[in-house]
Short mmCIF file of C-alpha atoms and ligand atoms in Angstrom, two decimals:
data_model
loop_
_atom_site.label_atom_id
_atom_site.label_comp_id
_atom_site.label_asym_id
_atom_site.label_seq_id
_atom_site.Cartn_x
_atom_site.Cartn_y
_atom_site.Cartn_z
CA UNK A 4 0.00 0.00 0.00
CA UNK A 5 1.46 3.25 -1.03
CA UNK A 6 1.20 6.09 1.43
CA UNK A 7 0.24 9.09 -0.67
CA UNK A 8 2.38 12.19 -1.55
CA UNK A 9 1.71 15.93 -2.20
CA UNK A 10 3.75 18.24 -2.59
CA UNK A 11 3.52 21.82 -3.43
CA UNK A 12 5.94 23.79 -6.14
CA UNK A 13 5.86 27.27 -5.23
CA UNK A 14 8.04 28.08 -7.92
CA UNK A 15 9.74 31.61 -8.40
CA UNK A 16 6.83 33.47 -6.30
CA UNK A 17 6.35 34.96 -2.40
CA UNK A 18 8.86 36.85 -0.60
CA UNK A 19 10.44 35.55 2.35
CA UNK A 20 7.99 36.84 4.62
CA UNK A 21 4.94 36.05 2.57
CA UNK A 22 6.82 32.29 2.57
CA UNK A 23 6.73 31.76 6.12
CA UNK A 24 3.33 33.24 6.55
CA UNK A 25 2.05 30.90 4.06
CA UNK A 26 4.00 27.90 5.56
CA UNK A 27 2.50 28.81 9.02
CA UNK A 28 -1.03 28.91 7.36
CA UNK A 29 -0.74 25.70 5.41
CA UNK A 30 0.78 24.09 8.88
CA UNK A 31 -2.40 24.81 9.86
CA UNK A 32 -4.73 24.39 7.54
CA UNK A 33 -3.09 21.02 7.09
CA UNK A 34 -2.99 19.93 10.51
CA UNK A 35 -1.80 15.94 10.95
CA UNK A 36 -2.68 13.90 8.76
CA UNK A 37 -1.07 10.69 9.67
CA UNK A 38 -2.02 8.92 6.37
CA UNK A 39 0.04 10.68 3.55
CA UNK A 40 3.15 12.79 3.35
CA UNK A 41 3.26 16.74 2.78
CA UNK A 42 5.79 18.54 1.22
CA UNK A 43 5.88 22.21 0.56
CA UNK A 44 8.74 23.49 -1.68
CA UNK A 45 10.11 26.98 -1.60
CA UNK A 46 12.11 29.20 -3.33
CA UNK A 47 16.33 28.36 -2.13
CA UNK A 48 16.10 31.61 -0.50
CA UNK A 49 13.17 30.72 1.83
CA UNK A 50 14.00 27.51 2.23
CA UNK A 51 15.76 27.85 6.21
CA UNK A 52 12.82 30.47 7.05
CA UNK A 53 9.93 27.88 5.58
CA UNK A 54 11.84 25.05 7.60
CA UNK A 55 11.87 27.18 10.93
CA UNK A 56 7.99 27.97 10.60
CA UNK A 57 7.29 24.40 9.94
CA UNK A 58 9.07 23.93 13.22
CA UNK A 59 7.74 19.88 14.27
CA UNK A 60 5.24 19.66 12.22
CA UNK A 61 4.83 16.93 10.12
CA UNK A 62 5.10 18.75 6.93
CA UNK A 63 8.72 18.67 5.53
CA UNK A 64 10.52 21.09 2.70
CA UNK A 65 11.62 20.82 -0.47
CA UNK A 66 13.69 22.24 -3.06
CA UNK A 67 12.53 23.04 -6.27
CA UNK A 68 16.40 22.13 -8.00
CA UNK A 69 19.77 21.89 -7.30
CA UNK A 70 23.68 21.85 -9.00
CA UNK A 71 24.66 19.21 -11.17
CA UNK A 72 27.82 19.69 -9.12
CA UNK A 73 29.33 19.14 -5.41
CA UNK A 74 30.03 22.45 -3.98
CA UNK A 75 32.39 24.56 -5.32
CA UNK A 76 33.14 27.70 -7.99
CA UNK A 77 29.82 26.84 -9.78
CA UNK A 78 28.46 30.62 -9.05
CA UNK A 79 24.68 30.90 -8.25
CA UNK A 80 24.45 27.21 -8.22
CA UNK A 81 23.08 25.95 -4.49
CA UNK A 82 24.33 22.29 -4.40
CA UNK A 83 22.37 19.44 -3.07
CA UNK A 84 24.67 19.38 0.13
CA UNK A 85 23.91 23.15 0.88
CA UNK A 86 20.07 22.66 0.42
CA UNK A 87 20.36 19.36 2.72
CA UNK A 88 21.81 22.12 5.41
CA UNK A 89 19.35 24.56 5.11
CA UNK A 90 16.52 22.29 6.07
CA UNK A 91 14.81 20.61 2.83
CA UNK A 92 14.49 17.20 3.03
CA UNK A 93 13.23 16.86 -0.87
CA UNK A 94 14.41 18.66 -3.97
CA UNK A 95 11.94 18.50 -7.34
CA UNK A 96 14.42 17.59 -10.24
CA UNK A 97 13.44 17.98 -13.91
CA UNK A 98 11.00 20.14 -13.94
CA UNK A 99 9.15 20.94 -16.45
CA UNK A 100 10.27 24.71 -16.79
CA UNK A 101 13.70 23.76 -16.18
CA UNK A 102 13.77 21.36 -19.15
CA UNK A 103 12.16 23.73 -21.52
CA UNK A 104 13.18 26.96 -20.00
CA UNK A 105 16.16 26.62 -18.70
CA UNK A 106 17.39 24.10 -21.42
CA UNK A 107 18.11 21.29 -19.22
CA UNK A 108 19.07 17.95 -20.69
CA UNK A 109 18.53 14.31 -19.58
CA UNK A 110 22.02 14.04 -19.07
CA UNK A 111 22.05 17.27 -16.33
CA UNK A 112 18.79 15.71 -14.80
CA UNK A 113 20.72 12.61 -14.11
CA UNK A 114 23.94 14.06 -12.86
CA UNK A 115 21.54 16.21 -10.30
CA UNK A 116 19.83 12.70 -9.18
CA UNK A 117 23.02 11.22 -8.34
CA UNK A 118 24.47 14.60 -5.87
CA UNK A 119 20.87 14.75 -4.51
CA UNK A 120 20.94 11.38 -3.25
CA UNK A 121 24.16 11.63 -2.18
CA UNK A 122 23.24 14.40 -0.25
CA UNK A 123 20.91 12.55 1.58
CA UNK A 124 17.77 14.21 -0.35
CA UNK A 125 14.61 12.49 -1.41
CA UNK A 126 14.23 13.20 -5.35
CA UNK A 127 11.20 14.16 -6.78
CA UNK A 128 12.22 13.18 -10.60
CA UNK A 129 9.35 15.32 -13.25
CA UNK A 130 8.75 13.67 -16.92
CA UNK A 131 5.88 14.57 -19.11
CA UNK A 132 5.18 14.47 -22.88
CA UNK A 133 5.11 18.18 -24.68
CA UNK A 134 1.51 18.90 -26.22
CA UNK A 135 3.61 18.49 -29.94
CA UNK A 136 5.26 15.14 -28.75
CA UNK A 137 1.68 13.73 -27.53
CA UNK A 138 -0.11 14.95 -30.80
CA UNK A 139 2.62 12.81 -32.46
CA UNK A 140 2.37 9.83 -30.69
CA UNK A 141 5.60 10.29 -28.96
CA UNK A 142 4.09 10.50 -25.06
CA UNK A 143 5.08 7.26 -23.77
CA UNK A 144 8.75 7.25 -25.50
CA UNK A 145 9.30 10.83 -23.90
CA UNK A 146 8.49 9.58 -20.54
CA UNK A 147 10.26 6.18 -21.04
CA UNK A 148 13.51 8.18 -21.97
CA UNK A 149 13.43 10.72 -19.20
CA UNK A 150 12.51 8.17 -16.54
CA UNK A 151 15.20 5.55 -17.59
CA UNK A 152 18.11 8.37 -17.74
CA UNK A 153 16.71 10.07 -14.28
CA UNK A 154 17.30 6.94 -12.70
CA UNK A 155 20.04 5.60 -14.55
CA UNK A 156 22.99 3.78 -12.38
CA UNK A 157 20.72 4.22 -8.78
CA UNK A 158 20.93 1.80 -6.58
CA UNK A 159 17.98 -0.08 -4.63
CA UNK A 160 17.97 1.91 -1.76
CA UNK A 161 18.22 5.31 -3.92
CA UNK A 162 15.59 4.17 -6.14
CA UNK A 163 13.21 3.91 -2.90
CA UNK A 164 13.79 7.22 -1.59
CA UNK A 165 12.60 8.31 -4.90
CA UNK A 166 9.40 9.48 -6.19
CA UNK A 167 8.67 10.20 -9.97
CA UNK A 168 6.14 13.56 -11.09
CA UNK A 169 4.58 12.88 -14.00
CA UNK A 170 3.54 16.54 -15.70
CA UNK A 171 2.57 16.37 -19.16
CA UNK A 172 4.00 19.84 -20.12
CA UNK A 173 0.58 20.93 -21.74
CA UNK A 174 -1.29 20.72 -18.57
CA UNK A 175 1.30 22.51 -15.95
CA UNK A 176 -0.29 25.78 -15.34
CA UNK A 177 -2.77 26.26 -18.08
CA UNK A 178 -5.70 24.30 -16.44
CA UNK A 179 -5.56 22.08 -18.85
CA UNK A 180 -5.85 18.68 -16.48
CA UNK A 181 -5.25 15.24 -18.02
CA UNK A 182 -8.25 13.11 -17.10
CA UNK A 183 -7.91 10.72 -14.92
CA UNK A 184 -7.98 7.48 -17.65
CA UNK A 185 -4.87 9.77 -19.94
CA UNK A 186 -3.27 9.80 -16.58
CA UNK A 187 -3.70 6.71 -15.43
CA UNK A 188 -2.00 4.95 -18.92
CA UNK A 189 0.78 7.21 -18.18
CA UNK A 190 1.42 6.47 -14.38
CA UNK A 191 0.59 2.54 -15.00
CA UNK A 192 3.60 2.74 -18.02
CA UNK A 193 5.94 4.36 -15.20
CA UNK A 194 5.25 1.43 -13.09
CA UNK A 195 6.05 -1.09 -15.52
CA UNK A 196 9.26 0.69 -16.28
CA UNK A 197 9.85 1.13 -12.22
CA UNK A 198 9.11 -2.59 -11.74
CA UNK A 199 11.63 -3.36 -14.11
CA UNK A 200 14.47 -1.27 -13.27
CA UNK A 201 13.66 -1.96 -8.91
CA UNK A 202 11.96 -5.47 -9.06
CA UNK A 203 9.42 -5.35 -5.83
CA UNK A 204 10.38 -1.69 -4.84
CA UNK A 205 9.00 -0.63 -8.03
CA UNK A 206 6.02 -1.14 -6.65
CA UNK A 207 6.38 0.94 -3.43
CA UNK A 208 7.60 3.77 -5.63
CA UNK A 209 5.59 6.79 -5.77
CA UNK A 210 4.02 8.35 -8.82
CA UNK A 211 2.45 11.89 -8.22
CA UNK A 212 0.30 13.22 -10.83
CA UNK A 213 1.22 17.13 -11.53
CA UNK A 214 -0.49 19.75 -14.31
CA UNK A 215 -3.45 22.14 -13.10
CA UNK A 216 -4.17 20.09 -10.45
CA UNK A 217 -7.28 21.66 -8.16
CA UNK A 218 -9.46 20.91 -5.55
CA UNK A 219 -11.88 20.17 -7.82
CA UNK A 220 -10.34 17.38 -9.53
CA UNK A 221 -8.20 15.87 -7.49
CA UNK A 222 -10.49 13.28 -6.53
CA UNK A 223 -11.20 11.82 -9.65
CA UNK A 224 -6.94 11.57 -10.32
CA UNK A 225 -6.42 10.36 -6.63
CA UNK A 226 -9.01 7.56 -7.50
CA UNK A 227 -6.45 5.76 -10.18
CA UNK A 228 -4.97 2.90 -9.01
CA UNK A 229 -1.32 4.17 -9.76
CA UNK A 230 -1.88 7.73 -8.67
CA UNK A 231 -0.11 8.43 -5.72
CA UNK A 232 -0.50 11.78 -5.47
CA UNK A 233 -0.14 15.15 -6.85
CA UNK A 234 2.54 17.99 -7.34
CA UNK A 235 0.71 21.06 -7.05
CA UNK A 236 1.64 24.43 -8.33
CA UNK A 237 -0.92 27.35 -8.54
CA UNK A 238 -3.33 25.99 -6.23
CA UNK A 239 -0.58 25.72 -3.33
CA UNK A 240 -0.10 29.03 -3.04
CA UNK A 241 -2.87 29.10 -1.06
CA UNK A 242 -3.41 27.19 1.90
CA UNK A 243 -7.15 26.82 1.82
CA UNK A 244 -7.01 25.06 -2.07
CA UNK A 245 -3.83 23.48 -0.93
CA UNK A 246 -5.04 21.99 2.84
CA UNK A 247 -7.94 20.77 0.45
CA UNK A 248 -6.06 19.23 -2.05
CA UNK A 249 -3.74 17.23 0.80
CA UNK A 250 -6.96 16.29 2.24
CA UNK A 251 -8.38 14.55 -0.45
CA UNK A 252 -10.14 11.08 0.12
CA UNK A 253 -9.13 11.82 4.07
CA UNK A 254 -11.51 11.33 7.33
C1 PEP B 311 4.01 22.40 -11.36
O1 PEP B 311 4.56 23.47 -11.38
O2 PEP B 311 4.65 21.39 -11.08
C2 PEP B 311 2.57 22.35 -11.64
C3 PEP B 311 2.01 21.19 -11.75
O3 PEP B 311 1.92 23.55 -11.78
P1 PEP B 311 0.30 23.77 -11.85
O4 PEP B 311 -0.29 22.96 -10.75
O5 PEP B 311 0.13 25.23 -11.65
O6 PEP B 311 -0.12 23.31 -13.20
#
């Protein structure tokens, strides 16, 4: 039985002050929910204020990226060591907007896997189809490839630390959702692919679901049998759609 996952992206928004007053507000909004885990993932700056508010609660941090490098002159990187120090526990790797906006290749998404868990971070590894690769036909060899180089060369124990995003790039902040069934092929591929690469842990691995998820339809995604989650962006940056969203299915 997989314990479900969500996690919120807050991406390249909220002052540091407007972060901890959010992370206070989501703490409790929130509340315990002993059932599923909670991640909320600020900007690197934030990151040691966000971890302070969440003080004991249950509800750990996240970063959103980190270096392809260990520490060193790599200027304006922050290296998985440094993030580990600051408080996060996760870090969200291949990203949609860092593939496509940033220009990052499979080859940097796997070289940041491999210092993250080094580092002692739990990886949240994003793959998802473009809206020209799925018109062509291409969606499940887009994911295959990401998700095979991602987690190229990690070991057991890495591999079960790890949880996989899918975001089909058409759906991330245009609320666009996939339904549940164009999901569900998607996430049930990915666990194939997991199975075979981890044998049983494959099947403890978490998928999250990511792209305009709401409160609104979170149900109908949670209800998939390989759904294990979302990775929320717009609706976390609020604590009232994103308390609703961690509390789907609960009580
Ligand atoms: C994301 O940024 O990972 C995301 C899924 O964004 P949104 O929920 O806004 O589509």
């Amino acid at each position: 039985m997989r314990r479900p996952f969500i996690a919120g992206n807050w991406k390249m928004n909220l002052v540091v002050r407007d972060a901890i007053r959010l992370a206070e507000e989501v703490c409790e909004c929130v509340g315990s929910i002993p059932d599923r885990d909670v991640a909320i993932c600020p900007t690197f700056v934030s990151i040691s204020a966000v971890a302070a508010a969440l003080n004991d609660s249950p509800i750990r941090v996240g970063g959103q990226d980190c270096s392809q490098w260990n520490d060193g002159a790599y200027t304006g990187d922050v290296s998985a060591t440094i993030l580990r120090s600051a408080g996060a526990k996760y870090v969200i790797l291949g990203h949609s907007e860092r593939r496509h906006v940033m220009g990052e290749s499979d080859a940097v998404v796997h070289a940041k896997m491999g210092k993250a868990r080094a580092a002692g971070l739990k990886p949240i590894l994003c793959v998802g189809e473009t809206l020209d690769e799925r018109q062509a036909g291409n969606t499940l060899a887009v994911v295959e490839r990401q998700l095979r180089k991602g987690l190229e060369g990690l070991t057991h124990e890495d591999l079960a630390e790890t949880t996989v995003a899918y975001e089909p790039v058409w759906a991330i902040g245009t609320g666009e959702v996939a339904t549940p069934e164009q999901a569900q092929e998607v996430h049930a591929a990915i666990r194939t692919w997991l199975k075979e690469l981890g044998g049983p842990i494959g099947e403890d691995i978490r998928i999250q679901y990511g792209g305009s998820v709401k409160p609104d339809n979170v149900g109908g995604l949670a209800a998939m049998p390989d759904i294990d989650g979302a990775l929320v962006g717009g609706a976390a940056l609020t604590a009232d759609s994103f308390s609703t969203i961690v509390g789907f299915g609960a009580g």
